[in-house]
Coordinates of C-alpha atoms in Angstrom, one line a residue:
Chain A
M1 CA -0.2 -0.1 0.1
T2 CA 1.4 3.6 -0.6
R3 CA 2.0 6.0 1.9
A4 CA -0.7 8.3 0.5
R5 CA -3.2 5.4 0.4
S6 CA -2.3 4.6 4.1
Q7 CA -2.9 8.1 5.1
E8 CA -6.1 8.1 3.5
R9 CA -7.2 5.0 5.3
R10 CA -6.1 6.5 8.5
A11 CA -8.2 9.8 7.8
E12 CA -11.2 7.5 7.0
I13 CA -10.9 5.4 10.1
V14 CA -10.6 8.9 12.3
G15 CA -13.7 10.0 10.6
A16 CA -15.5 6.9 11.4
A17 CA -14.3 7.2 15.0
L18 CA -15.7 10.6 15.3
E19 CA -19.2 9.3 14.3
V20 CA -19.1 6.6 16.6
I21 CA -18.1 8.7 19.8
A22 CA -20.8 11.1 18.6
E23 CA -23.3 8.3 18.8
R24 CA -22.1 6.4 21.9
G25 CA -19.4 8.4 23.6
Y26 CA -15.8 7.1 23.9
R27 CA -16.4 4.5 26.6
G28 CA -19.3 3.1 24.5
A29 CA -17.3 3.0 21.5
S30 CA -16.0 -0.2 20.2
L31 CA -13.1 -0.6 17.9
G32 CA -15.2 -3.2 16.2
A33 CA -17.8 -0.6 15.4
V34 CA -15.2 1.8 14.0
A35 CA -13.8 -1.0 11.7
E36 CA -17.0 -2.1 10.4
R37 CA -18.0 1.5 9.5
V38 CA -14.9 1.7 7.2
G39 CA -15.1 -2.1 6.0
L40 CA -12.4 -3.4 7.8
T41 CA -12.0 -6.2 10.1
Q42 CA -10.9 -5.3 13.7
Q43 CA -7.6 -6.9 13.0
G44 CA -7.3 -4.9 9.9
L45 CA -7.9 -1.5 12.0
L46 CA -5.3 -2.4 14.6
H47 CA -2.6 -2.3 11.7
Y48 CA -3.3 1.5 11.8
F49 CA -4.3 2.1 15.5
P50 CA -2.9 -0.6 17.7
T51 CA -5.1 0.6 20.5
K52 CA -8.4 2.3 21.2
E53 CA -6.4 5.2 23.1
E54 CA -4.2 5.7 20.1
L55 CA -7.3 6.1 18.0
L56 CA -8.5 8.6 20.5
V57 CA -5.4 10.6 20.3
A58 CA -5.8 10.9 16.6
V59 CA -9.4 12.1 17.3
L60 CA -8.1 14.7 19.6
E61 CA -5.3 16.1 17.4
E62 CA -8.4 16.3 14.8
R63 CA -10.0 18.5 17.5
D64 CA -7.0 21.0 17.6
R65 CA -7.4 21.3 13.8
W66 CA -11.1 22.1 14.2
D67 CA -11.1 24.8 16.6
T68 CA -7.9 26.7 16.6
G69 CA -8.8 28.7 13.6
G70 CA -10.4 31.4 15.5
S71 CA -7.9 31.9 18.4
R72 CA -4.5 31.5 16.7
T73 CA -4.8 33.7 13.8
A74 CA -2.7 36.8 14.0
G75 CA -3.8 40.3 13.3
A76 CA -6.7 42.5 14.1
R77 CA -10.4 41.6 14.3
R78 CA -9.8 38.2 15.9
L79 CA -12.9 38.4 18.0
D80 CA -14.7 38.6 14.7
L81 CA -13.1 35.2 13.5
L82 CA -14.0 33.8 16.7
G83 CA -17.7 34.6 15.9
S84 CA -17.2 33.3 12.3
L85 CA -16.0 30.1 13.9
V86 CA -19.1 29.9 16.1
E87 CA -21.1 30.2 12.9
Y88 CA -19.1 27.7 11.1
N89 CA -19.7 25.3 14.1
A90 CA -23.4 25.8 13.9
M91 CA -23.1 24.2 10.3
R92 CA -21.5 20.9 11.7
P93 CA -23.5 19.6 14.5
A94 CA -21.8 16.1 14.1
I95 CA -18.2 17.0 15.0
V96 CA -19.6 19.5 17.6
R97 CA -21.3 16.7 19.2
T98 CA -18.3 14.4 19.2
F99 CA -16.3 16.9 21.1
S100 CA -19.2 18.0 23.5
A101 CA -19.5 14.3 24.3
L102 CA -15.8 13.6 24.9
L103 CA -15.6 16.7 27.1
G104 CA -18.4 15.6 29.4
E105 CA -16.9 12.1 29.5
S106 CA -13.5 13.7 30.3
V107 CA -14.4 14.5 33.9
T108 CA -15.3 11.2 34.9
E109 CA -12.6 8.7 36.5
D110 CA -9.3 7.9 34.7
H111 CA -10.6 9.2 31.4
P112 CA -8.0 8.9 28.9
A113 CA -8.9 12.6 27.2
R114 CA -8.7 14.2 30.8
D115 CA -5.2 15.5 30.4
F116 CA -5.8 16.5 26.8
F117 CA -8.7 18.7 27.7
T118 CA -6.9 20.0 31.0
R119 CA -3.9 21.0 28.9
R120 CA -5.9 22.5 26.1
Y121 CA -7.9 24.6 28.5
T122 CA -5.0 26.1 30.1
Q123 CA -3.6 27.0 26.7
V124 CA -6.9 28.3 25.5
R125 CA -7.7 30.5 28.4
G126 CA -4.0 32.0 27.9
D127 CA -4.6 32.6 24.0
M128 CA -8.2 34.2 24.9
A129 CA -6.7 36.4 27.7
A130 CA -4.1 37.7 25.2
L131 CA -6.6 38.2 22.4
L132 CA -9.0 40.0 24.7
R133 CA -6.0 42.4 25.9
A134 CA -4.9 42.9 22.3
E135 CA -8.4 43.9 21.2
L136 CA -10.2 45.4 24.1
G137 CA -7.3 46.6 26.5
G138 CA -6.6 45.9 30.0
T139 CA -10.0 46.7 31.5
L140 CA -13.3 45.3 30.2
P141 CA -16.7 46.3 31.0
G142 CA -17.8 45.4 34.6
G143 CA -14.0 46.2 35.8
L144 CA -13.0 42.7 34.5
T145 CA -9.5 41.8 33.4
P146 CA -8.7 39.9 30.3
A147 CA -7.7 36.9 32.7
Q148 CA -11.2 36.8 34.2
A149 CA -12.9 37.1 30.9
A150 CA -11.1 34.5 29.2
P151 CA -12.5 31.4 31.2
L152 CA -16.0 33.0 30.7
L153 CA -15.5 33.1 26.8
V154 CA -14.4 29.5 26.7
A155 CA -17.4 28.5 29.0
V156 CA -19.7 30.4 26.9
M157 CA -18.5 28.5 23.7
D158 CA -18.6 25.2 25.4
G159 CA -22.0 25.8 27.2
L160 CA -23.8 27.1 24.3
Q161 CA -22.9 24.0 22.3
Y162 CA -24.8 21.8 24.8
Q163 CA -27.6 24.0 24.6
W164 CA -27.6 24.2 20.9
L165 CA -27.1 20.4 20.4
L166 CA -30.2 19.8 22.6
D167 CA -32.5 22.3 21.0
P168 CA -31.3 23.7 18.0
E169 CA -34.5 25.3 17.1
A170 CA -34.6 27.2 20.4
V171 CA -30.9 28.5 20.6
D172 CA -29.4 30.5 17.8
M173 CA -25.8 29.7 19.0
P174 CA -24.0 32.3 16.6
A175 CA -26.4 35.0 17.6
V176 CA -26.1 34.5 21.3
F177 CA -22.5 34.3 21.0
R178 CA -22.4 37.6 19.3
A179 CA -24.5 38.9 22.2
F180 CA -21.5 37.6 24.7
L181 CA -19.0 39.6 22.6
A182 CA -21.3 42.6 22.8
L183 CA -21.4 42.3 26.5
L184 CA -17.8 42.5 26.5
G185 CA -17.9 45.8 24.7
Y186 CA -17.0 44.4 21.3
G187 CA -19.1 45.1 18.0
A188 CA -22.3 46.6 17.7
P189 CA -25.2 45.8 20.3
V190 CA -27.1 42.9 18.7
D191 CA -30.4 43.7 17.1
D192 CA -33.0 41.5 18.8
G193 CA -36.7 41.4 18.8
G194 CA -37.2 37.7 19.2
G195 CA -34.8 37.3 22.2
A196 CA -32.4 34.4 21.7
T197 CA -34.5 32.5 19.5
R198 CA -34.2 34.3 16.2
S199 CA -31.3 34.3 14.0
S200 CA -29.3 37.6 13.7
R201 CA -28.2 36.5 10.1
Chain B
M1 CA -39.8 -3.4 55.8
T2 CA -41.3 0.0 57.1
R3 CA -42.0 2.5 54.6
A4 CA -39.7 4.9 56.1
R5 CA -36.9 2.3 55.9
S6 CA -37.6 1.5 52.2
Q7 CA -37.4 5.3 51.3
E8 CA -34.0 5.5 53.1
R9 CA -32.9 2.4 51.2
R10 CA -33.9 4.2 48.0
A11 CA -32.0 7.4 48.9
E12 CA -28.9 5.3 49.4
I13 CA -29.4 3.6 46.0
V14 CA -29.5 6.8 44.4
G15 CA -26.6 8.2 46.3
A16 CA -24.7 5.0 45.0
A17 CA -25.8 5.8 41.5
L18 CA -24.6 9.5 41.6
E19 CA -21.2 8.0 42.5
V20 CA -21.0 5.4 40.0
I21 CA -22.2 7.8 37.2
A22 CA -19.5 10.3 38.3
E23 CA -16.9 7.6 37.8
R24 CA -18.0 5.8 34.6
G25 CA -20.9 8.0 33.0
Y26 CA -24.5 6.6 32.8
R27 CA -23.7 4.4 29.8
G28 CA -20.5 2.8 31.8
A29 CA -22.5 2.3 34.8
S30 CA -23.9 -1.1 35.7
L31 CA -26.8 -1.9 38.2
G32 CA -24.4 -4.7 39.5
A33 CA -21.8 -1.9 40.5
V34 CA -24.6 0.2 42.2
A35 CA -25.9 -2.8 44.2
E36 CA -22.5 -3.7 45.4
R37 CA -22.0 -0.3 46.6
V38 CA -25.2 -0.6 49.1
G39 CA -24.7 -4.1 49.9
L40 CA -27.5 -5.5 47.8
T41 CA -27.6 -8.1 45.2
Q42 CA -28.8 -6.8 41.9
Q43 CA -31.9 -8.9 42.4
G44 CA -32.5 -6.8 45.6
L45 CA -31.8 -3.5 43.8
L46 CA -34.3 -4.3 41.1
H47 CA -36.8 -4.5 44.0
Y48 CA -36.6 -0.8 44.2
F49 CA -35.6 0.3 40.7
P50 CA -36.9 -2.3 38.3
T51 CA -34.9 -0.8 35.3
K52 CA -31.8 1.1 34.8
E53 CA -33.7 4.0 33.4
E54 CA -36.0 4.3 36.3
L55 CA -32.8 4.7 38.4
L56 CA -31.6 7.5 36.2
V57 CA -34.9 9.3 36.3
A58 CA -34.6 9.3 40.2
V59 CA -30.8 10.7 39.8
L60 CA -32.3 13.5 37.6
E61 CA -34.9 14.3 40.1
E62 CA -31.9 14.7 42.6
R63 CA -30.7 17.2 40.1
D64 CA -33.9 19.2 40.2
R65 CA -33.5 19.5 44.0
W66 CA -30.1 20.4 43.6
D67 CA -29.9 23.3 41.4
T68 CA -33.2 25.1 41.8
G69 CA -32.5 26.8 44.8
G70 CA -31.0 29.9 43.3
S71 CA -33.3 30.4 40.3
R72 CA -36.6 29.8 41.9
T73 CA -36.4 31.6 45.3
A74 CA -38.7 34.6 45.0
G75 CA -37.8 38.0 46.1
A76 CA -34.9 40.5 45.6
R77 CA -31.2 39.7 45.1
R78 CA -31.7 36.5 43.6
L79 CA -28.5 36.9 41.5
D80 CA -26.7 36.9 44.7
L81 CA -28.2 33.7 45.6
L82 CA -27.1 32.3 42.3
G83 CA -23.5 33.2 43.0
S84 CA -24.0 31.6 46.3
L85 CA -25.2 28.4 44.6
V86 CA -22.1 28.4 42.6
E87 CA -20.0 28.8 45.8
Y88 CA -21.9 25.9 47.3
N89 CA -21.3 23.8 44.2
A90 CA -17.5 24.3 44.5
M91 CA -17.7 22.5 47.7
R92 CA -19.3 19.4 46.3
P93 CA -17.3 18.4 43.2
A94 CA -18.8 15.0 43.3
I95 CA -22.3 15.9 42.4
V96 CA -21.2 18.6 39.9
R97 CA -19.2 15.9 38.3
T98 CA -22.2 13.5 38.1
F99 CA -24.2 16.1 36.2
S100 CA -21.6 17.4 34.1
A101 CA -21.0 13.8 32.9
L102 CA -24.7 13.3 32.3
L103 CA -25.0 16.6 30.2
G104 CA -22.1 15.7 28.2
E105 CA -23.4 12.3 27.4
S106 CA -27.1 13.5 27.0
V107 CA -26.0 14.8 23.5
T108 CA -25.1 11.3 22.2
E109 CA -27.8 9.2 20.3
D110 CA -30.9 8.1 22.0
H111 CA -29.7 9.0 25.4
P112 CA -32.3 8.4 28.0
A113 CA -31.4 11.8 29.8
R114 CA -31.7 13.9 26.5
D115 CA -35.3 14.9 27.0
F116 CA -34.9 15.8 30.6
F117 CA -32.1 18.2 29.7
T118 CA -33.9 19.7 26.8
R119 CA -36.9 20.4 28.8
R120 CA -35.0 21.6 31.8
Y121 CA -33.1 24.1 29.7
T122 CA -36.1 25.5 28.2
Q123 CA -37.4 26.0 31.7
V124 CA -34.3 27.4 33.0
R125 CA -33.6 29.8 30.4
G126 CA -37.2 31.2 30.7
D127 CA -36.7 31.5 34.5
M128 CA -33.2 33.2 34.0
A129 CA -34.7 35.7 31.5
A130 CA -37.3 36.5 34.2
L131 CA -35.0 36.9 37.0
L132 CA -32.6 39.1 34.9
R133 CA -35.4 41.4 33.9
A134 CA -36.7 41.7 37.2
E135 CA -33.4 42.7 38.7
L136 CA -31.6 44.4 35.9
G137 CA -34.4 45.7 33.6
G138 CA -35.2 45.2 30.0
T139 CA -31.8 46.4 28.6
L140 CA -28.5 45.0 29.8
P141 CA -25.1 46.3 29.0
G142 CA -24.1 45.8 25.3
G143 CA -27.8 46.4 24.5
L144 CA -28.7 42.6 25.3
T145 CA -32.1 41.9 26.3
P146 CA -32.9 39.4 29.2
A147 CA -33.6 36.7 26.8
Q148 CA -30.4 37.0 25.0
A149 CA -28.4 37.2 28.4
A150 CA -30.4 33.9 29.9
P151 CA -28.7 31.3 27.6
L152 CA -25.3 33.0 28.2
L153 CA -25.9 32.7 32.1
V154 CA -26.7 29.0 31.8
A155 CA -23.9 28.4 29.4
V156 CA -21.3 30.1 31.9
M157 CA -22.5 28.1 34.7
D158 CA -22.0 24.7 32.8
G159 CA -18.9 25.6 30.9
L160 CA -17.2 26.8 34.0
Q161 CA -17.8 23.5 35.8
Y162 CA -16.0 21.6 33.1
Q163 CA -13.1 23.9 33.4
W164 CA -13.3 23.8 37.1
L165 CA -13.6 20.0 37.4
L166 CA -10.8 19.4 35.1
D167 CA -8.4 22.1 36.8
P168 CA -9.8 23.3 40.2
E169 CA -6.4 25.0 41.0
A170 CA -6.5 26.9 37.8
V171 CA -10.1 28.1 37.7
D172 CA -11.8 29.8 40.7
M173 CA -15.3 29.0 39.6
P174 CA -17.3 31.2 42.1
A175 CA -15.0 34.3 41.4
V176 CA -15.3 33.8 37.6
F177 CA -19.0 33.4 38.0
R178 CA -19.2 36.9 39.9
A179 CA -17.1 38.3 37.2
F180 CA -19.8 37.4 34.6
L181 CA -22.6 39.0 37.0
A182 CA -20.4 42.1 36.9
L183 CA -20.2 42.0 33.2
L184 CA -24.1 42.0 33.3
G185 CA -23.8 45.3 35.4
Y186 CA -24.7 43.4 38.7
G187 CA -22.7 44.0 41.9
A188 CA -19.2 45.5 42.4
P189 CA -16.4 45.1 39.8
V190 CA -14.4 42.0 41.2
D191 CA -11.2 42.8 42.8
D192 CA -8.8 40.7 40.8
G193 CA -5.0 41.1 40.7
G194 CA -4.4 37.6 40.1
G195 CA -6.8 37.1 37.3
A196 CA -9.1 34.1 37.3
T197 CA -6.5 32.2 39.4
R198 CA -7.2 33.6 42.6
S199 CA -9.8 33.1 45.2
S200 CA -12.1 36.2 45.8
R201 CA -13.1 34.8 49.2

């Protein structure tokens, strides 16, 4: 098998794992179910990922590619990019579901994704604090510092995903996220009318 | 067995289920593990809860008792009570872990807690919007309406719980929640200094 074909196969397997985790969570996911979805035997899958945890690592690396677009882009208006990222996420519930399920599971005992999320959140809070300071200065509305607002920004993104996944008709995730940016003093006040239930687009 | 003794037994079983779910999630929890923890056979446990889902219902009713203290109390300063609820939660990570794990799992396919969380969040967003309107009026900072701020309030509470469970040393959940209230224009600006990493108490 060529190297390119092998890489392609790995990507297919990771894609199938994302689906199976979205359906059953990581603990509920079996390598057999993932293998079946890509037309491999379980033995065949083990050739690419010798353990379930190694497959999880590949899934989590996928997350890194998924959500750093907004936070790592240099230059101005990065808060706008963050708003666009939330809009983009609202168009792909499957992957949002996978990572929301994994985040929830990660707080249970000895979960293999726990260290990943812990380290990742330390990093993201730092990145967000720097971003807020660069765009809005050292004192935010309510007297908050960027370091205080950073965990709130992260919490809003995660928390809104659960509400939106459970009830996409009731929660306009991008509009509510933009409302949070307005609360931070960024961008125009959001035109409302219908509360949180109407799209602002 | 007396009725009182039977009720007590049920409460013990629900307590054990809370622990097992915190450790393994609901899908990973077995009735056998719950039974063992209270010194019953699985057959003995089925006398109290004939199915795993019935036990889950009792666990979710426990959640209702757990977190409605702040939102349902009539009278003024209810946002203060909400801040106190978050402080109280920071003293009992076990139960916070149980419900954070359940919320995460609830977005996976055909999860038996999904309807519960969906209905609950509809209710809580409504309650929070009414609370915000009563305490802060119809226009909040950034031009937000109470209906826009309500899902943010809920998202902040849920999202902060994950960050805090993963890294309690790094995230001072009650202080960061109070910072969010300050952002809404409620209460004094939070004294900071150490960012989100220091306790305000």
